[in-house]
Amino acid sequence: MKTKITEMLGIKHPIICGGMLWLCKPDLCAAISNAGGLGNITAGNYDTGEELQAALRKTKALTDQPFGVNITLLPSFRITQETYDDYFRVCCEEKVAAIEVSGAPAKRYLDQVHEAGIKIFHKVGSLRHALNIEKLGYDGIFAAGIEEGGHPLNDDVTTMVLTPRIAESVKIPVVTTGGIADGRGLAAALALGAEGVMMATRFINTKECIVHENIKQEIINRQEQDTTLICKTLNLQGRALKNELTQKVLDIEAEGKDLERIFPLITGQRVKDAWNNGDVNGAAFMVGQSIGLIKDVLSCQELMDGMVKDAEAILRRNLERF
Ligand SMILES: Cc1cc2nc3c(=O)[nH]c(=O)nc-3n(C[C@H](O)[C@H](O)[C@H](O)COP(=O)(O)O)c2cc1C
């Protein structure tokens, strides 16, 4: 399957892994890239540029295929402006294939990134943001619908509508994300005008993703209605698994914006611990509605080969209808 994205990034499958704090580390990243997609190292996993650099070098030792880095430019207690500068510097030094930016536009870094020969994409949840990103000179857009795990924009537009709206309005390639987990989603994304898909939630249920088996099983057991949007009242909504903890957050939010009670419940450390110890009620696990489509744990190779094969069969079958 050849698209503008496979050609631009030199990858076999038009499938990209989205940034996942605590999960997108060298082993998973290399497994995805070795299987023909674009793996992801999430910079926020590392407290310094040096630590990120070590992770990039470790990934290079595991794969000779292209991979990307997610840099989430949101106000953070943990990551300073200096560290963000270091993240970009290190990516340029290591010449990663692509950078996925989310949050604020990476205006001040664009020239530096392009001079290093790196492709830079921004994840957006609205047409107006996509138009701005194109104007700034980015190489492509990740169009993220409200179905996605993580922090969908509070415009609340679905992948189904956002993808064609952006694809018809910009000239740079669009990759769709939010709710994609199988070959049907890939075929649909191409039909909607995208050049590929980005997935994150589906990659949690792969053999190479280092989360506790309890969580993988919980994702299999749960259905599409089992996610919720927390922290809307803080203006940073996050789509997470419905569980005891997210219900507690929603209850506190309903009583008013009590940051002192909410923050301890949503700390990064709590999520990090729970991914590892398998306490399915212990944290706000960012997962998307695509959990309804996830029925197993596959290797990255099995997952992506199967998706492309299914998408090709679907597209062919539909051509035969005419
Ligand atoms: C566990 C998890 C952690 C995530 N962490 C980040 C992050 O740190 N930065 C970011 O830009 N997006 C993050 N995301 C969003 C994904 O990169 C991606 O946009 C989204 O999950 C795609 O939709 P899907 O969940 O339906 O596959 C995260 C998603 C998940 C599931």
GROMACS .gro file of C-alpha atoms and ligand atoms in nm:
model
  353
    1MET     CA    1   0.000   0.000   0.000
    2LYS     CA    2   0.164   0.322  -0.118
    3THR     CA    3   0.044   0.664  -0.003
    4LYS     CA    4   0.198   1.010   0.027
    5ILE     CA    5   0.282   0.921   0.387
    6THR     CA    6   0.458   0.590   0.313
    7GLU     CA    7   0.660   0.772   0.046
    8MET     CA    8   0.738   1.075   0.263
    9LEU     CA    9   0.855   0.869   0.559
   10GLY     CA   10   0.998   0.566   0.379
   11ILE     CA   11   0.772   0.318   0.560
   12LYS     CA   12   0.594   0.008   0.431
   13HIS     CA   13   0.250   0.047   0.593
   14PRO     CA   14   0.059   0.377   0.626
   15ILE     CA   15   0.028   0.318   1.000
   16ILE     CA   16   0.182   0.549   1.261
   17CYS     CA   17   0.194   0.508   1.637
   18GLY     CA   18   0.076   0.815   1.828
   19GLY     CA   19   0.261   0.941   2.135
   20MET     CA   20   0.178   0.761   2.458
   21LEU     CA   21   0.323   0.889   2.782
   22TRP     CA   22   0.488   0.605   2.979
   23LEU     CA   23   0.431   0.349   2.700
   24CYS     CA   24   0.606   0.465   2.383
   25LYS     CA   25   0.959   0.356   2.465
   26PRO     CA   26   1.232   0.187   2.256
   27ASP     CA   27   1.102  -0.175   2.256
   28LEU     CA   28   0.749  -0.092   2.136
   29CYS     CA   29   0.878   0.178   1.901
   30ALA     CA   30   1.127  -0.057   1.735
   31ALA     CA   31   0.870  -0.339   1.709
   32ILE     CA   32   0.632  -0.109   1.519
   33SER     CA   33   0.903   0.024   1.291
   34ASN     CA   34   1.046  -0.322   1.226
   35ALA     CA   35   0.693  -0.436   1.131
   36GLY     CA   36   0.667  -0.162   0.867
   37GLY     CA   37   0.489   0.121   1.051
   38LEU     CA   38   0.629   0.433   1.215
   39GLY     CA   39   0.712   0.369   1.581
   40ASN     CA   40   0.708   0.645   1.840
   41ILE     CA   41   0.927   0.757   2.127
   42THR     CA   42   0.739   0.995   2.355
   43ALA     CA   43   0.978   1.264   2.476
   44GLY     CA   44   0.778   1.330   2.794
   45ASN     CA   45   0.891   0.991   2.927
   46TYR     CA   46   1.233   1.143   2.980
   47ASP     CA   47   1.320   1.421   3.224
   48THR     CA   48   1.613   1.556   3.023
   49GLY     CA   49   1.736   1.580   2.666
   50GLU     CA   50   2.021   1.344   2.754
   51GLU     CA   51   1.778   1.075   2.868
   52LEU     CA   52   1.577   1.117   2.549
   53GLN     CA   53   1.898   1.092   2.345
   54ALA     CA   54   1.985   0.764   2.520
   55ALA     CA   55   1.638   0.628   2.434
   56LEU     CA   56   1.675   0.731   2.069
   57ARG     CA   57   2.013   0.559   2.051
   58LYS     CA   58   1.868   0.247   2.213
   59THR     CA   59   1.589   0.246   1.955
   60LYS     CA   60   1.842   0.279   1.673
   61ALA     CA   61   2.018  -0.028   1.810
   62LEU     CA   62   1.687  -0.220   1.784
   63THR     CA   63   1.578  -0.105   1.439
   64ASP     CA   64   1.729   0.042   1.125
   65GLN     CA   65   1.384   0.159   1.015
   66PRO     CA   66   1.243   0.513   1.047
   67PHE     CA   67   1.071   0.616   1.370
   68GLY     CA   68   0.922   0.934   1.516
   69VAL     CA   69   0.921   1.130   1.841
   70ASN     CA   70   0.619   1.286   2.012
   71ILE     CA   71   0.677   1.622   2.177
   72THR     CA   72   0.373   1.743   2.368
   73LEU     CA   73   0.400   2.119   2.407
   74LEU     CA   74   0.164   2.174   2.698
   75PRO     CA   75   0.228   2.369   3.019
   76SER     CA   76   0.392   2.122   3.255
   77PHE     CA   77   0.512   2.121   3.616
   78ARG     CA   78   0.783   1.872   3.518
   79ILE     CA   79   0.913   1.982   3.177
   80THR     CA   80   1.074   2.325   3.149
   81GLN     CA   81   1.120   2.540   2.838
   82GLU     CA   82   1.487   2.448   2.846
   83THR     CA   83   1.402   2.078   2.836
   84TYR     CA   84   1.168   2.131   2.541
   85ASP     CA   85   1.457   2.306   2.361
   86ASP     CA   86   1.676   2.005   2.445
   87TYR     CA   87   1.415   1.759   2.313
   88PHE     CA   88   1.415   1.931   1.973
   89ARG     CA   89   1.795   1.965   1.967
   90VAL     CA   90   1.844   1.597   2.043
   91CYS     CA   91   1.590   1.489   1.778
   92CYS     CA   92   1.781   1.698   1.525
   93GLU     CA   93   2.118   1.556   1.633
   94GLU     CA   94   1.987   1.200   1.610
   95LYS     CA   95   1.806   1.277   1.281
   96VAL     CA   96   1.483   1.096   1.365
   97ALA     CA   97   1.246   1.056   1.070
   98ALA     CA   98   0.957   1.261   1.207
   99ILE     CA   99   0.836   1.469   1.499
  100GLU     CA  100   0.475   1.466   1.615
  101VAL     CA  101   0.389   1.785   1.802
  102SER     CA  102   0.074   1.826   2.006
  103GLY     CA  103  -0.045   2.123   2.209
  104ALA     CA  104   0.108   2.459   2.115
  105PRO     CA  105   0.250   2.501   1.761
  106ALA     CA  106   0.626   2.444   1.741
  107LYS     CA  107   0.686   2.771   1.553
  108ARG     CA  108   1.027   2.845   1.703
  109TYR     CA  109   1.162   2.499   1.616
  110LEU     CA  110   1.043   2.459   1.254
  111ASP     CA  111   1.355   2.588   1.077
  112GLN     CA  112   1.587   2.385   1.301
  113VAL     CA  113   1.384   2.067   1.238
  114HIS     CA  114   1.370   2.118   0.863
  115GLU     CA  115   1.741   2.194   0.844
  116ALA     CA  116   1.801   1.854   1.006
  117GLY     CA  117   1.592   1.692   0.730
  118ILE     CA  118   1.314   1.587   0.968
  119LYS     CA  119   0.943   1.587   0.879
  120ILE     CA  120   0.724   1.763   1.132
  121PHE     CA  121   0.354   1.700   1.194
  122HIS     CA  122   0.103   1.859   1.429
  123LYS     CA  123  -0.190   1.683   1.588
  124VAL     CA  124  -0.505   1.895   1.562
  125GLY     CA  125  -0.872   1.854   1.647
  126SER     CA  126  -1.016   2.129   1.427
  127LEU     CA  127  -1.003   2.263   1.073
  128ARG     CA  128  -0.895   2.611   1.192
  129HIS     CA  129  -0.592   2.465   1.368
  130ALA     CA  130  -0.507   2.254   1.059
  131LEU     CA  131  -0.514   2.566   0.838
  132ASN     CA  132  -0.283   2.747   1.080
  133ILE     CA  133  -0.042   2.453   1.090
  134GLU     CA  134  -0.025   2.438   0.711
  135LYS     CA  135   0.043   2.813   0.697
  136LEU     CA  136   0.329   2.775   0.946
  137GLY     CA  137   0.505   2.533   0.711
  138TYR     CA  138   0.455   2.193   0.873
  139ASP     CA  139   0.488   1.881   0.652
  140GLY     CA  140   0.163   1.712   0.753
  141ILE     CA  141  -0.133   1.695   0.986
  142PHE     CA  142  -0.261   1.433   1.226
  143ALA     CA  143  -0.638   1.488   1.240
  144ALA     CA  144  -0.757   1.367   1.580
  145GLY     CA  145  -1.127   1.311   1.639
  146ILE     CA  146  -1.307   1.312   1.973
  147GLU     CA  147  -1.299   0.929   1.985
  148GLU     CA  148  -0.928   0.933   2.061
  149GLY     CA  149  -0.764   0.839   2.389
  150GLY     CA  150  -0.557   1.118   2.543
  151HIS     CA  151  -0.664   1.481   2.512
  152PRO     CA  152  -0.906   1.544   2.224
  153LEU     CA  153  -0.976   1.911   2.149
  154ASN     CA  154  -1.292   2.038   2.318
  155ASP     CA  155  -1.450   2.115   1.979
  156ASP     CA  156  -1.569   1.753   2.009
  157VAL     CA  157  -1.567   1.681   1.633
  158THR     CA  158  -1.564   1.314   1.530
  159THR     CA  159  -1.293   1.154   1.317
  160MET     CA  160  -1.559   1.080   1.054
  161VAL     CA  161  -1.623   1.451   0.993
  162LEU     CA  162  -1.286   1.603   1.088
  163THR     CA  163  -1.081   1.395   0.841
  164PRO     CA  164  -1.263   1.490   0.519
  165ARG     CA  165  -1.302   1.854   0.634
  166ILE     CA  166  -0.928   1.887   0.680
  167ALA     CA  167  -0.832   1.671   0.380
  168GLU     CA  168  -1.044   1.885   0.147
  169SER     CA  169  -0.898   2.207   0.286
  170VAL     CA  170  -0.520   2.161   0.302
  171LYS     CA  171  -0.254   2.057   0.052
  172ILE     CA  172  -0.021   1.880   0.296
  173PRO     CA  173  -0.089   1.512   0.374
  174VAL     CA  174  -0.343   1.426   0.643
  175VAL     CA  175  -0.324   1.120   0.867
  176THR     CA  176  -0.637   1.036   1.059
  177THR     CA  177  -0.651   0.932   1.422
  178GLY     CA  178  -0.911   0.860   1.686
  179GLY     CA  179  -1.107   0.536   1.687
  180ILE     CA  180  -0.892   0.344   1.437
  181ALA     CA  181  -0.803  -0.011   1.542
  182ASP     CA  182  -0.831  -0.240   1.240
  183GLY     CA  183  -0.835  -0.274   0.862
  184ARG     CA  184  -1.187  -0.135   0.842
  185GLY     CA  185  -1.067   0.188   1.002
  186LEU     CA  186  -0.770   0.205   0.767
  187ALA     CA  187  -0.990   0.156   0.459
  188ALA     CA  188  -1.233   0.419   0.589
  189ALA     CA  189  -0.952   0.667   0.656
  190LEU     CA  190  -0.827   0.634   0.299
  191ALA     CA  191  -1.182   0.679   0.169
  192LEU     CA  192  -1.215   0.995   0.378
  193GLY     CA  193  -0.909   1.149   0.213
  194ALA     CA  194  -0.637   1.056   0.462
  195GLU     CA  195  -0.298   0.921   0.357
  196GLY     CA  196  -0.275   0.687   0.654
  197VAL     CA  197  -0.378   0.627   1.012
  198MET     CA  198  -0.233   0.692   1.352
  199MET     CA  199  -0.328   0.461   1.639
  200ALA     CA  200  -0.235   0.457   2.004
  201THR     CA  201  -0.499   0.265   2.201
  202ARG     CA  202  -0.474  -0.040   1.971
  203PHE     CA  203  -0.097  -0.054   2.024
  204ILE     CA  204  -0.148  -0.097   2.401
  205ASN     CA  205  -0.285  -0.445   2.330
  206THR     CA  206   0.024  -0.570   2.152
  207LYS     CA  207   0.271  -0.825   2.282
  208GLU     CA  208   0.549  -0.567   2.275
  209CYS     CA  209   0.370  -0.305   2.487
  210ILE     CA  210   0.494  -0.328   2.844
  211VAL     CA  211   0.171  -0.281   3.040
  212HIS     CA  212   0.044  -0.530   3.297
  213GLU     CA  213  -0.163  -0.818   3.153
  214ASN     CA  214  -0.462  -0.714   3.373
  215ILE     CA  215  -0.492  -0.392   3.177
  216LYS     CA  216  -0.473  -0.566   2.840
  217GLN     CA  217  -0.746  -0.806   2.956
  218GLU     CA  218  -0.957  -0.515   3.086
  219ILE     CA  219  -0.933  -0.346   2.744
  220ILE     CA  220  -1.054  -0.668   2.581
  221ASN     CA  221  -1.343  -0.696   2.828
  222ARG     CA  222  -1.458  -0.336   2.791
  223GLN     CA  223  -1.668  -0.191   2.509
  224GLU     CA  224  -1.686   0.136   2.315
  225GLN     CA  225  -1.912   0.304   2.576
  226ASP     CA  226  -1.662   0.239   2.854
  227THR     CA  227  -1.456   0.557   2.822
  228THR     CA  228  -1.533   0.897   2.966
  229LEU     CA  229  -1.412   1.255   2.931
  230ILE     CA  230  -1.259   1.382   3.253
  231CYS     CA  231  -1.121   1.727   3.340
  232LYS     CA  232  -1.353   1.914   3.103
  233THR     CA  233  -1.401   2.169   3.383
  234LEU     CA  234  -1.023   2.225   3.392
  235ASN     CA  235  -1.028   2.296   3.019
  236LEU     CA  236  -0.805   1.999   2.943
  237GLN     CA  237  -1.042   1.717   2.872
  238GLY     CA  238  -0.897   1.369   2.865
  239ARG     CA  239  -1.059   1.051   2.737
  240ALA     CA  240  -0.995   0.773   2.984
  241LEU     CA  241  -1.128   0.435   3.087
  242LYS     CA  242  -1.440   0.444   3.305
  243ASN     CA  243  -1.334   0.308   3.643
  244GLU     CA  244  -1.355   0.392   4.013
  245LEU     CA  245  -1.090   0.659   3.985
  246THR     CA  246  -1.233   0.842   3.683
  247GLN     CA  247  -1.578   0.833   3.849
  248LYS     CA  248  -1.424   0.996   4.156
  249VAL     CA  249  -1.275   1.271   3.938
  250LEU     CA  250  -1.610   1.328   3.768
  251ASP     CA  251  -1.787   1.345   4.107
  252ILE     CA  252  -1.542   1.609   4.233
  253GLU     CA  253  -1.579   1.805   3.908
  254ALA     CA  254  -1.958   1.797   3.947
  255GLU     CA  255  -1.920   1.957   4.291
  256GLY     CA  256  -1.704   2.238   4.146
  257LYS     CA  257  -1.345   2.292   4.031
  258ASP     CA  258  -1.156   2.161   4.332
  259LEU     CA  259  -0.804   2.137   4.192
  260GLU     CA  260  -0.654   2.037   4.525
  261ARG     CA  261  -0.868   1.723   4.530
  262ILE     CA  262  -0.840   1.646   4.157
  263PHE     CA  263  -0.465   1.683   4.099
  264PRO     CA  264  -0.350   1.402   4.331
  265LEU     CA  265  -0.586   1.168   4.144
  266ILE     CA  266  -0.446   1.242   3.799
  267THR     CA  267  -0.071   1.264   3.858
  268GLY     CA  268   0.158   1.106   3.603
  269GLN     CA  269   0.315   0.890   3.873
  270ARG     CA  270  -0.021   0.732   3.958
  271VAL     CA  271  -0.080   0.639   3.592
  272LYS     CA  272   0.274   0.512   3.550
  273ASP     CA  273   0.241   0.289   3.858
  274ALA     CA  274  -0.098   0.152   3.755
  275TRP     CA  275   0.014   0.056   3.401
  276ASN     CA  276   0.285  -0.149   3.571
  277ASN     CA  277   0.098  -0.300   3.867
  278GLY     CA  278  -0.225  -0.377   3.678
  279ASP     CA  279  -0.464  -0.202   3.921
  280VAL     CA  280  -0.746  -0.137   3.673
  281ASN     CA  281  -0.921   0.102   3.912
  282GLY     CA  282  -0.606   0.280   4.025
  283ALA     CA  283  -0.558   0.553   3.764
  284ALA     CA  284  -0.704   0.749   3.476
  285PHE     CA  285  -0.590   0.529   3.188
  286MET     CA  286  -0.605   0.730   2.867
  287VAL     CA  287  -0.776   0.501   2.617
  288GLY     CA  288  -1.004   0.574   2.323
  289GLN     CA  289  -1.342   0.444   2.213
  290SER     CA  290  -1.162   0.194   1.992
  291ILE     CA  291  -1.139  -0.034   2.299
  292GLY     CA  292  -1.476  -0.161   2.169
  293LEU     CA  293  -1.294  -0.297   1.864
  294ILE     CA  294  -1.008  -0.464   2.050
  295LYS     CA  295  -1.055  -0.835   2.113
  296ASP     CA  296  -0.702  -0.970   2.146
  297VAL     CA  297  -0.333  -0.910   2.204
  298LEU     CA  298  -0.128  -0.942   1.884
  299SER     CA  299   0.232  -0.879   1.792
  300CYS     CA  300   0.284  -0.548   1.611
  301GLN     CA  301   0.369  -0.744   1.299
  302GLU     CA  302   0.048  -0.952   1.312
  303LEU     CA  303  -0.160  -0.642   1.385
  304MET     CA  304  -0.031  -0.426   1.102
  305ASP     CA  305   0.003  -0.698   0.837
  306GLY     CA  306  -0.355  -0.801   0.916
  307MET     CA  307  -0.484  -0.444   0.900
  308VAL     CA  308  -0.332  -0.376   0.560
  309LYS     CA  309  -0.453  -0.709   0.420
  310ASP     CA  310  -0.808  -0.647   0.549
  311ALA     CA  311  -0.813  -0.286   0.424
  312GLU     CA  312  -0.701  -0.395   0.077
  313ALA     CA  313  -0.970  -0.667   0.069
  314ILE     CA  314  -1.239  -0.419   0.178
  315LEU     CA  315  -1.138  -0.161  -0.082
  316ARG     CA  316  -1.127  -0.428  -0.358
  317ARG     CA  317  -1.460  -0.579  -0.255
  318ASN     CA  318  -1.623  -0.239  -0.271
  319LEU     CA  319  -1.479  -0.166  -0.617
  320GLU     CA  320  -1.636  -0.489  -0.740
  321ARG     CA  321  -1.980  -0.353  -0.648
  322PHE     CA  322  -1.969  -0.123  -0.949
  323LIG     C1  323  -0.217   0.580   2.684
  323LIG     C2  324  -0.215   0.701   2.594
  323LIG     C3  325  -0.126   0.803   2.620
  323LIG     C4  326  -0.121   0.913   2.534
  323LIG     N1  327  -0.028   1.011   2.558
  323LIG     C5  328  -0.016   1.112   2.469
  323LIG     C6  329   0.087   1.209   2.484
  323LIG     O1  330   0.168   1.204   2.577
  323LIG     N2  331   0.094   1.308   2.391
  323LIG     C7  332   0.008   1.316   2.284
  323LIG     O2  333   0.021   1.405   2.202
  323LIG     N3  334  -0.090   1.226   2.268
  323LIG     C8  335  -0.103   1.125   2.356
  323LIG     N4  336  -0.200   1.031   2.338
  323LIG     C9  337  -0.289   1.041   2.219
  323LIG    C10  338  -0.237   0.953   2.104
  323LIG     O3  339  -0.111   0.995   2.061
  323LIG    C11  340  -0.333   0.953   1.982
  323LIG     O4  341  -0.354   1.085   1.937
  323LIG    C12  342  -0.467   0.892   2.012
  323LIG     O5  343  -0.464   0.802   2.117
  323LIG    C13  344  -0.517   0.822   1.889
  323LIG     O6  345  -0.645   0.772   1.903
  323LIG     P1  346  -0.678   0.622   1.954
  323LIG     O7  347  -0.660   0.628   2.101
  323LIG     O8  348  -0.821   0.606   1.915
  323LIG     O9  349  -0.586   0.529   1.885
  323LIG    C14  350  -0.210   0.921   2.423
  323LIG    C15  351  -0.298   0.817   2.399
  323LIG    C16  352  -0.302   0.707   2.481
  323LIG    C17  353  -0.398   0.595   2.449
   0.00000   0.00000   0.00000
